Coordinates of C-alpha atoms in Angstrom, one line a residue:
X146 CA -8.5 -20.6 -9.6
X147 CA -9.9 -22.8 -6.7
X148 CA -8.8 -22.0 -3.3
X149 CA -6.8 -18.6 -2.3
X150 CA -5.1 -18.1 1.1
X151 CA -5.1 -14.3 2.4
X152 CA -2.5 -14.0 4.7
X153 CA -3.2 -11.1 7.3
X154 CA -6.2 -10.4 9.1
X155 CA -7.0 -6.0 9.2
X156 CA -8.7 -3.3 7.8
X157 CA -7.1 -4.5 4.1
X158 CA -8.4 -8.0 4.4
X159 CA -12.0 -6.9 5.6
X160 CA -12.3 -4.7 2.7
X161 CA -11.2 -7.3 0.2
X162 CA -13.0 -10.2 1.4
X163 CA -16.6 -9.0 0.3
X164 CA -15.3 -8.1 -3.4
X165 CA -13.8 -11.7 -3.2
X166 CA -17.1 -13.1 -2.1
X167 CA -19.1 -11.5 -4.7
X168 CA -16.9 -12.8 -7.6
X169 CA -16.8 -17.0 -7.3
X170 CA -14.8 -16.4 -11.2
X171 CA -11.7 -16.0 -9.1
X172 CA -11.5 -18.6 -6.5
X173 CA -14.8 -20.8 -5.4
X174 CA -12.6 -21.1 -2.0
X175 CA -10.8 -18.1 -0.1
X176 CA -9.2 -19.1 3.4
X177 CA -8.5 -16.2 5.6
X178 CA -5.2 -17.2 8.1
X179 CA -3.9 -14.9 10.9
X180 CA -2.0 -15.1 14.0
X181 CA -5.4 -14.6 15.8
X182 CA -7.8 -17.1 14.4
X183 CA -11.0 -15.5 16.3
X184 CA -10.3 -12.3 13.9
X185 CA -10.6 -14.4 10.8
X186 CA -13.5 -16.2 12.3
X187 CA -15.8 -12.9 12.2
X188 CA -15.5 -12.3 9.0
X189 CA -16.0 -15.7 8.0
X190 CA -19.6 -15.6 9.6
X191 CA -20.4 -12.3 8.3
X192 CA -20.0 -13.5 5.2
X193 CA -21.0 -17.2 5.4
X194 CA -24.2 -17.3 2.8
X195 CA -22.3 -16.3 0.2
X196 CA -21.2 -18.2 -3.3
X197 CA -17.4 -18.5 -2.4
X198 CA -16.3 -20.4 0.6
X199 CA -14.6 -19.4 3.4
X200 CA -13.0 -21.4 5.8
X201 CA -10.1 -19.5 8.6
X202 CA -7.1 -20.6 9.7
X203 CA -4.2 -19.9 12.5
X204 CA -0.6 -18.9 11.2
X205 CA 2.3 -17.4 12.9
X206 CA 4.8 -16.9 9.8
X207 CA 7.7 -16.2 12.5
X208 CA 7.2 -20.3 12.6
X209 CA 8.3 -22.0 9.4
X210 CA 7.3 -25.0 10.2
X211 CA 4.0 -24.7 11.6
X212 CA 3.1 -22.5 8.4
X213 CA 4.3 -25.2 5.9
X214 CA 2.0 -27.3 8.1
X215 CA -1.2 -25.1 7.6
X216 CA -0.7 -25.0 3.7
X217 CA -0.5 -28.3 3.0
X218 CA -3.6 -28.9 4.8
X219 CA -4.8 -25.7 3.1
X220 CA -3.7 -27.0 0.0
X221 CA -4.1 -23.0 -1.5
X222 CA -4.1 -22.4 -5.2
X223 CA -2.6 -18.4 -4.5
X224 CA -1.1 -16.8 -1.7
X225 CA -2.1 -13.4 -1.3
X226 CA 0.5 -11.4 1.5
X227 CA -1.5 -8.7 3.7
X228 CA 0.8 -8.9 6.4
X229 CA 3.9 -6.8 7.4
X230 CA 6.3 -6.3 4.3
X231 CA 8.3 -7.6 5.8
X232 CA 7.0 -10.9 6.2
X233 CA 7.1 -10.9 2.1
X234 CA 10.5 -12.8 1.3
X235 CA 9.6 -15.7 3.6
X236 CA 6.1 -15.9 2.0
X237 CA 7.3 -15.9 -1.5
X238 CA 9.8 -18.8 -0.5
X239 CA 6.5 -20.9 0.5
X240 CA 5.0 -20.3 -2.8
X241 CA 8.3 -21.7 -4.5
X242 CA 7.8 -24.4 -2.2
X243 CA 4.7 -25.1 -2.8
X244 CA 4.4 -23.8 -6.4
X245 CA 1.5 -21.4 -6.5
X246 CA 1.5 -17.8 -7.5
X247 CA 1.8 -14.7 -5.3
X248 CA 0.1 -11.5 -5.1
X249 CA 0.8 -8.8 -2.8
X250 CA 0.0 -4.8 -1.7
X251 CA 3.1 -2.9 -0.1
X252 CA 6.1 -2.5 -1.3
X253 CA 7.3 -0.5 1.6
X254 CA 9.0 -1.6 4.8
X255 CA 10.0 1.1 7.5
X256 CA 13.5 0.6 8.3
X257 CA 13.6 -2.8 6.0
X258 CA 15.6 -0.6 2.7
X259 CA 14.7 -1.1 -0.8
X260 CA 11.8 -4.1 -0.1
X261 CA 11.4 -4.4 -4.2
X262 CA 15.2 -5.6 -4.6
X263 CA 14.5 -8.0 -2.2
X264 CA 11.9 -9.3 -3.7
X265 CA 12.9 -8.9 -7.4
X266 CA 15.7 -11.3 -5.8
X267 CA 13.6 -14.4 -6.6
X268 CA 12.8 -13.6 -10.1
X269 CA 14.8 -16.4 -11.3
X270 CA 13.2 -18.7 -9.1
X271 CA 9.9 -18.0 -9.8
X272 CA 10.9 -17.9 -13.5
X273 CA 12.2 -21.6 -13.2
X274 CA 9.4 -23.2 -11.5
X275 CA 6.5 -21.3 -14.2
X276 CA 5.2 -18.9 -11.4
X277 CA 3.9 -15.5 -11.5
X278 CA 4.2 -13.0 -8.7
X279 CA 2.9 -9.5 -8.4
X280 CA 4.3 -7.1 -6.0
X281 CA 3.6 -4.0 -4.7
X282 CA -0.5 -4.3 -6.3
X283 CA -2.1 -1.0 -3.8
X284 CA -3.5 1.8 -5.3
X285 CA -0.1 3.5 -4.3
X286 CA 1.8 3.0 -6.2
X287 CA 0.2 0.8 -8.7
X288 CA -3.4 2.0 -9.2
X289 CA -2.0 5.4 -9.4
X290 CA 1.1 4.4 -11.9
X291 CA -1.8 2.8 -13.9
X292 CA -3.4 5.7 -14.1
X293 CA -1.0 7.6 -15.5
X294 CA 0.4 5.2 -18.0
X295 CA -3.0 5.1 -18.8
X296 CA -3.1 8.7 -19.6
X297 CA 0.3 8.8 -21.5
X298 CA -1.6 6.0 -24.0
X299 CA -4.6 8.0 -24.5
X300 CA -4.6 11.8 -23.4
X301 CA -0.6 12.9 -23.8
X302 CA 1.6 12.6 -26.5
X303 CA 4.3 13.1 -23.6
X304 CA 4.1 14.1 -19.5
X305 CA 6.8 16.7 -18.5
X306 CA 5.5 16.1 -14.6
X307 CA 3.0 14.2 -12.5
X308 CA 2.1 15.8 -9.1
X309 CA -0.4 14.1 -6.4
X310 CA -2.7 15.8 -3.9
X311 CA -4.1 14.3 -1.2
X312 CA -6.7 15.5 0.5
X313 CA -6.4 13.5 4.1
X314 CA -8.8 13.1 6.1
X315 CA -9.5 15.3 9.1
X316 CA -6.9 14.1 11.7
X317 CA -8.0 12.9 15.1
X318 CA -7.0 12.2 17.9
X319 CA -5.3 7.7 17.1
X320 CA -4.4 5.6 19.6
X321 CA -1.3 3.9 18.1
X322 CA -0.2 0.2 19.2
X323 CA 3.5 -0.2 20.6
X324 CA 4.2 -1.5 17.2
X325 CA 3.3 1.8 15.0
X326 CA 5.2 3.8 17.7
X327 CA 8.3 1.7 16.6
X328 CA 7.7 2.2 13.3
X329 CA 7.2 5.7 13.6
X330 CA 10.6 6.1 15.0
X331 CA 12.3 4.1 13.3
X332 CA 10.9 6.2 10.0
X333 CA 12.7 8.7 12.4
X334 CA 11.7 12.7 10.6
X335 CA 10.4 11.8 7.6
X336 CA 7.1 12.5 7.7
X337 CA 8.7 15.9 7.7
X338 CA 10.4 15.7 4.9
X339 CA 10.2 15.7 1.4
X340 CA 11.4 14.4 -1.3
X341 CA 10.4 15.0 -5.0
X342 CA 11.9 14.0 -8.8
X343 CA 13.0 17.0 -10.6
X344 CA 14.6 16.8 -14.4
X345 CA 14.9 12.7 -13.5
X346 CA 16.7 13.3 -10.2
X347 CA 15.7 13.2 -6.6
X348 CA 15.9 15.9 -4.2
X349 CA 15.4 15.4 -0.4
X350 CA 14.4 18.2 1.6
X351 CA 14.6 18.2 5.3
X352 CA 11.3 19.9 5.5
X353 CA 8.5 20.6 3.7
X354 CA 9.3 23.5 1.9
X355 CA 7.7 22.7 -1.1
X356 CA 3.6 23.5 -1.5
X357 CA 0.9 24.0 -3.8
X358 CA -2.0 25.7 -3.2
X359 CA -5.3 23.9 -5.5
X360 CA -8.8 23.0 -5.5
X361 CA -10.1 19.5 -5.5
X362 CA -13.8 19.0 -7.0
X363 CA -16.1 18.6 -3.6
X364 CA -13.5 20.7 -1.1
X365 CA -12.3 24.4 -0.5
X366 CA -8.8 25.3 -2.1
X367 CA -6.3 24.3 0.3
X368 CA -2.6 24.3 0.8
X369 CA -0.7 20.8 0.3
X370 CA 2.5 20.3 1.2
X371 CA 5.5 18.3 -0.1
X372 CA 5.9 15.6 1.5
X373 CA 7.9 11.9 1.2
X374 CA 5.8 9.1 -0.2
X375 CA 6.4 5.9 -2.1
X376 CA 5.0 7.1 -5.1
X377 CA 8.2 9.5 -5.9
X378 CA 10.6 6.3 -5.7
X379 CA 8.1 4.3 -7.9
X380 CA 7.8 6.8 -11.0
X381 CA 12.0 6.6 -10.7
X382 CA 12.3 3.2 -11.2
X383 CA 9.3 2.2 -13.0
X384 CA 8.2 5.6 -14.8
X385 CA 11.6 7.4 -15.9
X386 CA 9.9 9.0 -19.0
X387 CA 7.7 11.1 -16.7
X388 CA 10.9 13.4 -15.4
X389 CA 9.0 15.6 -12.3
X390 CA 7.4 14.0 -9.8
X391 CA 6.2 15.2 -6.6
X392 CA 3.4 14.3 -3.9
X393 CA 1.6 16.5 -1.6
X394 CA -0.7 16.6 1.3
X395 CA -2.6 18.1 3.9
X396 CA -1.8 15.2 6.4
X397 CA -1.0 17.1 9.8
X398 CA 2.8 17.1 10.6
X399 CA 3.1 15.4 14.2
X400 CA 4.4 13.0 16.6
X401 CA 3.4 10.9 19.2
X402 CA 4.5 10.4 22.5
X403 CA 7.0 7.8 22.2
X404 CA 9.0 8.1 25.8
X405 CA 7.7 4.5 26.7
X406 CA 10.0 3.1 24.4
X407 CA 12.8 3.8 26.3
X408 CA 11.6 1.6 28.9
X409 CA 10.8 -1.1 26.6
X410 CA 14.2 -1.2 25.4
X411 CA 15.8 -1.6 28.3
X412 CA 14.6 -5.3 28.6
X413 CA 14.6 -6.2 25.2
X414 CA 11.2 -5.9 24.5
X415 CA 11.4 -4.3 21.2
X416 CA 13.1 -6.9 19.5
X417 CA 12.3 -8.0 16.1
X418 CA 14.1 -11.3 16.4
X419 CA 11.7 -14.4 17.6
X420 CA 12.6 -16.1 20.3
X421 CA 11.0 -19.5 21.3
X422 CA 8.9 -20.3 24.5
X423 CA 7.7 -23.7 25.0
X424 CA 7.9 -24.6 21.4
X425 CA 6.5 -21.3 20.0
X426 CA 8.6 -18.9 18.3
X427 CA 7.4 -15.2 19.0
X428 CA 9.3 -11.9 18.5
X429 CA 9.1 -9.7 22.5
X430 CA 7.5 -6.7 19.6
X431 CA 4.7 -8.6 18.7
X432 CA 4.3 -9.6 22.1
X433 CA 4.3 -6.4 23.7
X434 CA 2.4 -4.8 20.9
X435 CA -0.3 -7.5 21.2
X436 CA -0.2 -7.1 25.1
X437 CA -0.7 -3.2 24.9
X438 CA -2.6 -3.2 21.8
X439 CA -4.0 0.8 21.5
X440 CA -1.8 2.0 23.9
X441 CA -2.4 5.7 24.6
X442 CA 0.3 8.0 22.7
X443 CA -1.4 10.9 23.7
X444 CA -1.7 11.6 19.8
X445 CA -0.5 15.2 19.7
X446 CA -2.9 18.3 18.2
X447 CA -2.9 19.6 14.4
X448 CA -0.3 22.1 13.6
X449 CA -1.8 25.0 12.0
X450 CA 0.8 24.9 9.2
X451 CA -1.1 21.5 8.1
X452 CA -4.7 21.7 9.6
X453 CA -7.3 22.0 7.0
X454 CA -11.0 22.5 6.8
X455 CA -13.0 19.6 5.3
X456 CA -13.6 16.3 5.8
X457 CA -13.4 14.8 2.4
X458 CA -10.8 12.3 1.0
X459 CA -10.0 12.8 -2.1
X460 CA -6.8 12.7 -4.3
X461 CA -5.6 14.5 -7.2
X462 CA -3.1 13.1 -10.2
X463 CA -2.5 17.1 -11.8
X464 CA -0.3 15.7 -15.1
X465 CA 1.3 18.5 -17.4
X466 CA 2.6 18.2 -20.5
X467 CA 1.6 18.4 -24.9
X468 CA -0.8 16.8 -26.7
X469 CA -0.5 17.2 -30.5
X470 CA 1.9 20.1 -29.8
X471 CA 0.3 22.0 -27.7
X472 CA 1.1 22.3 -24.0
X473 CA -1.9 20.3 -21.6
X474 CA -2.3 20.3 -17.9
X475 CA -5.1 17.8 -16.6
X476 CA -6.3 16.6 -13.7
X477 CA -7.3 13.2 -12.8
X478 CA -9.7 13.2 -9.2
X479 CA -10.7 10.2 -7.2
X480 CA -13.0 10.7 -4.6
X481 CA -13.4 7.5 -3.0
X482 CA -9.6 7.2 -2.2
X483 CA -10.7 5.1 0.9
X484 CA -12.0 2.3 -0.9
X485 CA -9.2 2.2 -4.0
X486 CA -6.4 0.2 -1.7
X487 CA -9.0 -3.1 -2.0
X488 CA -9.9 -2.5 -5.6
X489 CA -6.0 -2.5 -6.7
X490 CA -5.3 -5.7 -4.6
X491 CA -8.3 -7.2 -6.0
X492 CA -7.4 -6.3 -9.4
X493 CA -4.0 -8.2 -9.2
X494 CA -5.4 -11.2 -7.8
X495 CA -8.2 -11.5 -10.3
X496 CA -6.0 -10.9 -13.2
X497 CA -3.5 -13.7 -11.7
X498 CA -5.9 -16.0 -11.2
X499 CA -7.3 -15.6 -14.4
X500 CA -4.4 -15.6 -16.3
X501 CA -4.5 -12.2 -17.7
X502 CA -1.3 -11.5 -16.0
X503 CA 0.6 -14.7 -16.6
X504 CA 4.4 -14.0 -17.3
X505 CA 6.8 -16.4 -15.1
X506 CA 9.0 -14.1 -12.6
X507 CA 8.5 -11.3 -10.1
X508 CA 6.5 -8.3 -11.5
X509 CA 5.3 -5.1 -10.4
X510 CA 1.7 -4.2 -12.4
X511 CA 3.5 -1.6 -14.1
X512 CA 4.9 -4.7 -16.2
X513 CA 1.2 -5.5 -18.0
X514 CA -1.0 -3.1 -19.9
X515 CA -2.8 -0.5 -18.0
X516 CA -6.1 -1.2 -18.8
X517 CA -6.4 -4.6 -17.3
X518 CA -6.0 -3.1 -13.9
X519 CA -8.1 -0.5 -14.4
X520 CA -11.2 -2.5 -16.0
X521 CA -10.7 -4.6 -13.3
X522 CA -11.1 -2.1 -10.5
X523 CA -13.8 -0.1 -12.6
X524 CA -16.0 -3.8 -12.2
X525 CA -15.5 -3.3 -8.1
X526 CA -16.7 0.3 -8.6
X527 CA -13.8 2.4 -8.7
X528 CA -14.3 5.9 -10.5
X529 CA -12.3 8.5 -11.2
X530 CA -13.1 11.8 -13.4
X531 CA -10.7 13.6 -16.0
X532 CA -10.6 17.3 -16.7
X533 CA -8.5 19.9 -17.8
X534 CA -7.1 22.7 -15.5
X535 CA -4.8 25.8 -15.6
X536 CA -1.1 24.9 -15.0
X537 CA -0.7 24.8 -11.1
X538 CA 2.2 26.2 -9.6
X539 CA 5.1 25.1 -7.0
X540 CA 6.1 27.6 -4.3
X541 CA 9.4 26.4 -2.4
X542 CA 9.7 28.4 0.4
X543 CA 12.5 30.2 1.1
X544 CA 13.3 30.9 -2.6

């Protein structure tokens, strides 16, 4: 692999870019290309002495042809998405086009549906031109589905149910940019709901009324409750032999102040839809969003259903089941959940780029063997531990 293009300047791209940097076996060239150019330039000097390349770039993937314009100057081996799921259709389309393979981290789009049907949509076309691309390659879902397919290889003979803990971080006080407050409403009340697989079907609550109370290695034994994450949809689609799923944290239950939205509205400035202004197309919610970038949502306080006492942030994968007949609960902890979202990208893009994920369609990394990912993101310094524990159990309030 030569040259890679990340698409997306943030805290993802940051995080990968040094990994990238150390590693010149997966591309001697990376070029990092966002809507603001300056971004990209930063991390291009931090990093400048090092034995891959980097060069930046400016994109604005709400214009087609100005992007097509950038890549074939870029001339990119890989396109790796780190922008908005939703800008994941249009940037698979330019890899047909152009006929390189794709690699991205979300699989999740608030308000966009089921993201992975759309993508799974150009299977065919990726199929016919020989191209591989891997979707939805974060540490949630796929580092953690890895994990425990991993597990089901080597320490179960079956799993009867997987459930996550997630020990958040201590909540403070977050600006949020006109574009998260749109988000959040559009998610509309479900951070306060949960949903969960039970006997291979899914239940939606309206609230968290599901809990566990457990003790993760480093922290005091705290209360997590149920809440609705990815991860439940993933193990129905791509783990349907694990039959109980259910995720759980101590994130605080809260909402911003999102009154200012109603004024927005009111002249059309949280439209989605570009619209073009001397030749540049820009939708009026990137605008505004980039205009009133941390804009002051009064980010309300912890509830004291779902404060909790320490600052550690750590997750853990508590898998029940039987091992040579017998009946086995086990816990699998990572501490450093911070640093696991760039070590699951990484690991998808490596194992592209050096063909150890080579099949010709649209994959998730549920689709190659567990331990490629794994020794890949074990050679970036992830870690986890294994250990068995007593059977936890699941209180549902109002039972």
């Amino acid at each position: 692999m030569k040259k890679i293009v990340l698409l997306g300047c943030n805290d993802k791209t940051r995080a990968i870019v040094p990994i990238l940097c150390k590693d010149a076996s997966i591309a001697s060239e990376i070029c990092i290309a966002s809507r603001d150019k300056s971004k990209c330039d930063e991390i291009r000097l931090k990093y400048q002495g090092s034995p891959v390349r980097i060069s930046t770039a400016r994109v604005d993937l709400n214009n087609e042809s100005g992007t097509r314009m950038m890549l074939s100057i870029a001339q990119p081996d890989m396109l790796v998405n780190l922008t908005e799921a939703s800008f994941s259709p249009i940037i698979m389309k330019l890899c047909l086009e152009i006929g390189v393979p794709y690699v991205d981290g979300t699989l999740f789009d608030i308000g966009a549906g089921d993201l992975l049907s759309k993508q799974f949509e150009f299977f065919g076309d990726f199929r016919k031109k020989n191209l591989t691309a891997v979707v939805g390659c974060d540490f949630n879902p796929a580092g953690i589905t890895t994990l425990v397919r991993s597990s089901m290889e080597d320490d179960f003979d079956s799993i009867d149910s997987a459930d996550i803990v997630e020990m958040a971080p201590k909540t403070v006080a977050k600006k949020m940019s006109i574009k998260e407050l749109v988000e959040f409403t559009d998610e509309g009340e479900s951070s306060l709901s949960a949903s969960y697989i039970e006997d291979g079907k899914r239940v939606d609550l309206e609230d968290s009324t599901i809990k566990v109370v457990c003790k993760l290695p480093d922290n005091e034994e705290q209360t997590f409750w149920g809440k609705d994450n990815i991860i439940v949809e993933d193990f129905l689609k791509e783990l349907p032999d694990v039959p109980t799923v259910r995720y759980y944290s101590t994130a605080v239950d809260n909402k911003p102040d999102t009154s200012i939205l109603d004024e927005l509205s009111k002249f059309g400035l949280l439209s989605k839809k570009p619209i073009e202004i001397e030749g540049v197309k820009i939708a009026p919610l990137d605008f505004i969003s980039k205009l009133l970038e941390n804009y002051d949502s009064d980010a309300p306080k912890n509830s004291e259903k779902s404060a909790h006492k320490a600052d550690k942030y750590g997750m853990g994968i508590i898998l029940s089941g039987k091992k040579n007949g017998e009946p086995k609960t086990s816990m699998i902890y990572i501490k450093d959940v911070a640093k696991c979202n760039a070590y699951a990208v990484i690991a998808g893009i490596r194992s592209v780029a050096n063909k150890k994920w080579n099949r010709a369609g649209v994959f998730t990394p549920c689709a190659f063997k567990p331990s490629i990912m794994l020794e890949s993101m074990k050679r970036d310094g992830f870690s986890y531990e294994m250990f068995d524990i007593a059977p936890i159990e699941v209180i549902k309030e109002g039972n």
